Each structure stands twice: as structure tokens, then as C-alpha cells.
Amino acid sequence: MPDIINLLPENIANQIAAGEVIQRPASAVKELLENAVDAGATEIKLFVNDAGKALVQVIDNGKGMSETDARMSFERHATSKIKNIDDLFHIKTMGFRGEALASIAGVAQVELKTKKAGETVGTYIEIENSVVKLQQPIAMNEGTNISMKNLFFNVPARRNFLKSNASELRQIVDEFIRVAMAFPSLFFSLTSNGQEVFHLEKGNLKQRIIQILGNNYSAKIVSVNEETDYMNIYGFVGKPETAKKTRGDQYFFVNNRFIKSAYLNHAVMNAFSEMIPKDSFPMYTLFIDIDPSRLDINVHPTKQEIKFEDEKIIYAFVQSAVKHALAQYSVTPTLDFELDPSIQQSEAVSQPFTSEKQFSATGSSLYNTFTKKNQAHFIDSKSDLGTWNDNLLKQNNLEPPFPKDIKDRMEQENFSSASFKNSQQAKTNKKPVSEEYLQIQKSFIAAENENGFILIHQQNAHERILYERFTEALTGKPIAIQRSLFPTAIDLAPADAVLLVELLPDLNILGYQVEPFGNNSFVIQGSPADVADGNEKDSLEKILEQYKHFNMDISFSKREKLLRSMAWQQSIKAGTFLSDKEMEALVEDLFNCNVNNTTPNGKPVFLEFKKDELSKMFGR
Ligand SMILES: Nc1ncnc2c1ncn2[C@@H]1O[C@H](COP(=O)(O)OP(=O)(O)OP(=O)(O)O)[C@@H](O)[C@H]1O
Ligand SMILES: [Mg+2]
């Protein structure tokens, strides 16, 4: 059997955006799973111990490697997947840089067992700190079994930089899901510390979505399927009613590669506009198949960002395809799959990708930034690509995704500049003077104070009160808990289960007595006294959703996000009738808060109407 791995010539190696391949256990998971897929495996098993810090192991039944290739695979720029610069524009495999195994071997202890079809013995190699410790023949079945042990054992500073096990495991699950979702016809499993977390039988895409995201989607997804000469789009989107407060369940794959693209996400969101509430996110799992020469995946070391030859066309296709799917299932009344004629006639659709274009792509500043800056071992987490999507949007005169969302938040943060200036002091002297309150529209409470009267927003007020109460609980002031008479079971999608485990210690202090029950199930034994009996499950689910919503905002700590999510979730909503006693308690609690005039997110809690100003308005 011939060997297949070659060293890339230096000029090609230098053009590849290699960057820092292994940053955490999840990066190794991604690389090893992708190698197994590229090797044509039909069964791929992932094992992790200690959230991958102690062990990341992938066993596949793919084509294996010869003895020479096994040894070669750890060399930098050693790959069987491309040979020349042209190949960079026709990539059909997940890998192409010949970097991953070399990087892994540089920061961990690695054991590789591999056997090629038709060979009698396999090869066993132990490598540590890039040095081969042992190489010998081994008897085994066809395929590859590779273990990465003690990541960063030789770079303690980086090891210390890793996050908690719960957090690293969650990232592993994310990477696992991205690969497993892209290849539903392959078997995947994930076992963490000896416990099988995922067991995904071979099937079709719909089955895979349900295996991963949960059964509640089974009757609630709509298939998207459009084929054109330029590209195909297929996959599923959730019906509008399944939209959630979180962006979690959104997947885009281009030629089976998971990508992050605010731009394409915007296209889907546009197709859903008016059908879902703002601030909510529909599920989607969409695949774009396109001639690889029409894109450049070599723009980012993790390959999760790509550059399309013509983004506008892709945008229009994605948006129309999703609209069309929603219309066909009469989820929306309009049918709108006519492509803009200017796009149909545009050069990119009708003309092949010429060598000039290829040259101009590789000569672009974007390409150069990447190829120069992100060489192997260049460690810089703030890559220039952060602004890539912004530039795209600018070039195409598009609004950034969720402009309202971001604008709202900015406004909240700069709230002091607005008309509520004088209510900005942390503690105000606006306190009501009498205990007679009037509830208006089941949403506001009017109360007289020294200067005139204040109008309190009941939900915002309660959010502030709960936020301070929860903050105190975390610093040791116990919270009132009710034990459930009948413990409630709660089943979660695997990724949510991992998240819940991460939050359990804090949730416990905050009054949720929840215990893992195995198999992504939990039992709620008790909940904060404020939560109405029977609502424990619902309220916990909503907290998770809200938390994931906040999760996009990296400026908050995990605890802060949890506190805010819980305060928001448990606050009495506008539209709830309040008795005199309840209003009294609410106002008293509010004016005992450290800050009483804004919610944790900066929304006003009350407005003051001064007698003098009111008189003036009446011409007095
Ligand atoms: N599980 C596997 N089964 C068979 N061959 C493998 C396996 N893993 C790696 N190889 C071989 O080792 C080579 C090097 O792997 P490595 O992941 O380092 O690079 P790559 O996949 O070519 O590119 P990239 O760095 O983009 O992942 C691959 O090109 C492939 O030939
Ligand atoms: Mg690889």
C-alpha cells in the first residue's frame, strides 16, 4: 500500500492560515473528529476524561494509516489532503493544513494506534512534546485510535488558563454536536468520565436533529430544500412557535463545515421577520453546498469563518429558501421565491471562478492579513476577523444583525444621559410618603411623594428587588425555599443538561434544589418560595433559556448572568393584579434596595412627576 502523506512545500505552507490550532480540549475534539470523518469512518467514538484535560480519545473505523504515514502525520504541514495551491480552492475534506496532529503532539502526550485495510499489523506510536518516545507494531482492527493525554502538561501557564470542567465540557459538547450534526449518516458517541452522554445512531438529518436537540422538535420543523446551478440549500428550520430566547440551536454548514456567520444568520432572521417576537431566535440547521472554488475557507485558523466569492447572492438565496419553506408549509401567507433579477444575471452566477479572480482573492488584504498573521504558533486570541462580518455588512449596506437588540442595550447602559437624569443617584429621596397606592393597568403603581408622585413599573421594580435579594443570597444570606411535595422531573437536551450541571451549585444557593438523575434528567426537590407551586419546571427552563440569551454577552460573569436571568424570570410581569398588601410590600422592598431607580439592565424603575412641573403643564 502506498503512503499518502506529503509535506507541503514551503510556499504553500506559508499561505495557510494556521494560527493557534489547539487552545483547549474542545479544539482537539474538533480536529480529531474531523480527521476521523476525512478518513471515511462510519463509526466514530469520542471519550473524554476530566472535561478533556486528562484525556481526549477518538476511535474510528476509517481507512487507517501505513507505518510511514503514521509517523509522518505528526510532522508540521504533513497532509494527504492537498498537494498544491490549486487544491486550496477545491477543498472537499475537513482538514487541509497538515497542522492539527503536529500541534496536538506539541502540547500533550499522544498515543496513536492505526491500521490500514489489508495490512496485517498496525502501528503504535507514543509521542510527547513533539518527541517520539516509542514506535512498534500492534495487532488491531482497521481504523485509528488516537488519545491525547494531559493537555498542556508542558505549558502549565496555559493549563491554568483552562476554565472549569463544566465549562470546558460544554465547549466539547458544542464541537461534538457541530460535527455530528453535519454527518447524520455516521454513528457518533460521546462518553464523558465513563458515562455515555450521546449515542447517535446513523440516520437522516431530521432524525439527527431530534437526537441532538430533543423530541419536542419532531413535529415542529419545516424542511428547506432548493437546488440551483449555483448552490444547493437544504436542511430544516423550526416553526415560528419554537423560537427561543437563545441563539443556541442555530447551525450553518457550508460543504458540511460548521461556520459562524452573522451575515447568513441575518438572512434567516430576515425570512422569519414579523413571524417571531423580537429578541427570539428560531432553530435552524441549514446546509449550503457550493462549488468549493467559490469560497475561501482558508481565512481563519479554526476554519469557522469563510469568505464567499459573492456574499450577496448567498444572502438572497438563504433568505428566499427559508421564506419559501415557511410559505409551503403555510406557516406564512406570502410566497416569495423570485430571486432579484440583478442577482440572477450577476457575473458571479453566470461566470466561472477565473484564475484572475483566484489571484485577486489571494491578493486581497483579508487573505494577506490571515496568511501573514496567523502562522503556526502565532498566539493572538483577538484576531482581525472579529470585524470581518462588520465589514461585510458595511460593504453590502446592511444593518448589523439585531441592531435593535444592541441599540437597546447601549441605550440602557447610557441611560444617565437621557431624560431621567435626576433619578440617577443610586439611592433617591423619592420615597412615597403615604401607603396608599393605586395600580394602573395592572402594570404601574402610582404613589405620592414629597415632590409630587411617582409612577413605578411593577415588573422592573420587582426585577431590581429580586436581583439584590439573589446577590445577597450568594454572599450568605439564606433564601426562603419550599420543598416540593412531589419532586418534579425535568428532561433536557444534552447541551442544556451540561449547562445546568455547570450552574447547579449557584442555583442551589439561590433556592433551586435540583439533583442530576442521569441521562440528561434532573429532579427538582425544592424551589425558591416565590416560585408558584407547580411552576418549578417551567421557571427553571426559562432561566436556562434566558441564561443562554445572556451567554452571548461575554462582559458578564457566569454568576452575574444567572442572577439577571433569575431576577428577570421570577419578577411579577406587567398585567398581574396586585392587592394593596402586595403593592405595599413591593414598594417597601424597593426603597430598601441599594439601587432603586433602575433594573440590573439599566431600565428605569419609576418616573417622578413633580407638582411644580405638573402645575406648569396646566398653565399654573
Ligand atoms: N483518523 C485518521 N485516520 C486516517 N488518517 C488520518 C487520521 N488522522 C490523521 N490522518 C492522516 O494524518 C494527516 C495529518 O493529520 P492532521 O489533522 O494533522 O492534518 P490534516 O487533517 O491534513 O489538516 P488539518 O491540520 O487542517 O486538520 C492527515 O492528512 C491524514 O492523512
Ligand atoms: Mg486534520
mmCIF file of N, CA, C and O and ligand atoms in Angstrom, residues 31 35 81 100, ligand 2:
data_model
loop_
_atom_site.group_PDB
_atom_site.id
_atom_site.type_symbol
_atom_site.label_atom_id
_atom_site.label_comp_id
_atom_site.label_asym_id
_atom_site.label_seq_id
_atom_site.Cartn_x
_atom_site.Cartn_y
_atom_site.Cartn_z
ATOM 1 N N GLU A 31 -10.619 18.711 15.936
ATOM 2 C CA GLU A 31 -9.613 18.237 14.984
ATOM 3 C C GLU A 31 -9.655 16.719 14.839
ATOM 4 O O GLU A 31 -9.592 16.188 13.726
ATOM 5 N N ASN A 35 -10.697 14.531 11.532
ATOM 6 C CA ASN A 35 -9.777 13.570 10.911
ATOM 7 C C ASN A 35 -10.466 12.233 10.688
ATOM 8 O O ASN A 35 -10.268 11.580 9.660
ATOM 9 N N LYS A 81 -4.166 15.591 2.165
ATOM 10 C CA LYS A 81 -5.398 16.179 1.635
ATOM 11 C C LYS A 81 -5.213 17.236 0.556
ATOM 12 O O LYS A 81 -6.101 17.432 -0.258
ATOM 13 N N ALA A 100 -2.944 19.892 12.502
ATOM 14 C CA ALA A 100 -3.624 19.535 13.739
ATOM 15 C C ALA A 100 -2.811 18.564 14.600
ATOM 16 O O ALA A 100 -2.554 18.831 15.772
HETATM 17 MG MG MG B 2 -6.948 17.197 10.450
#
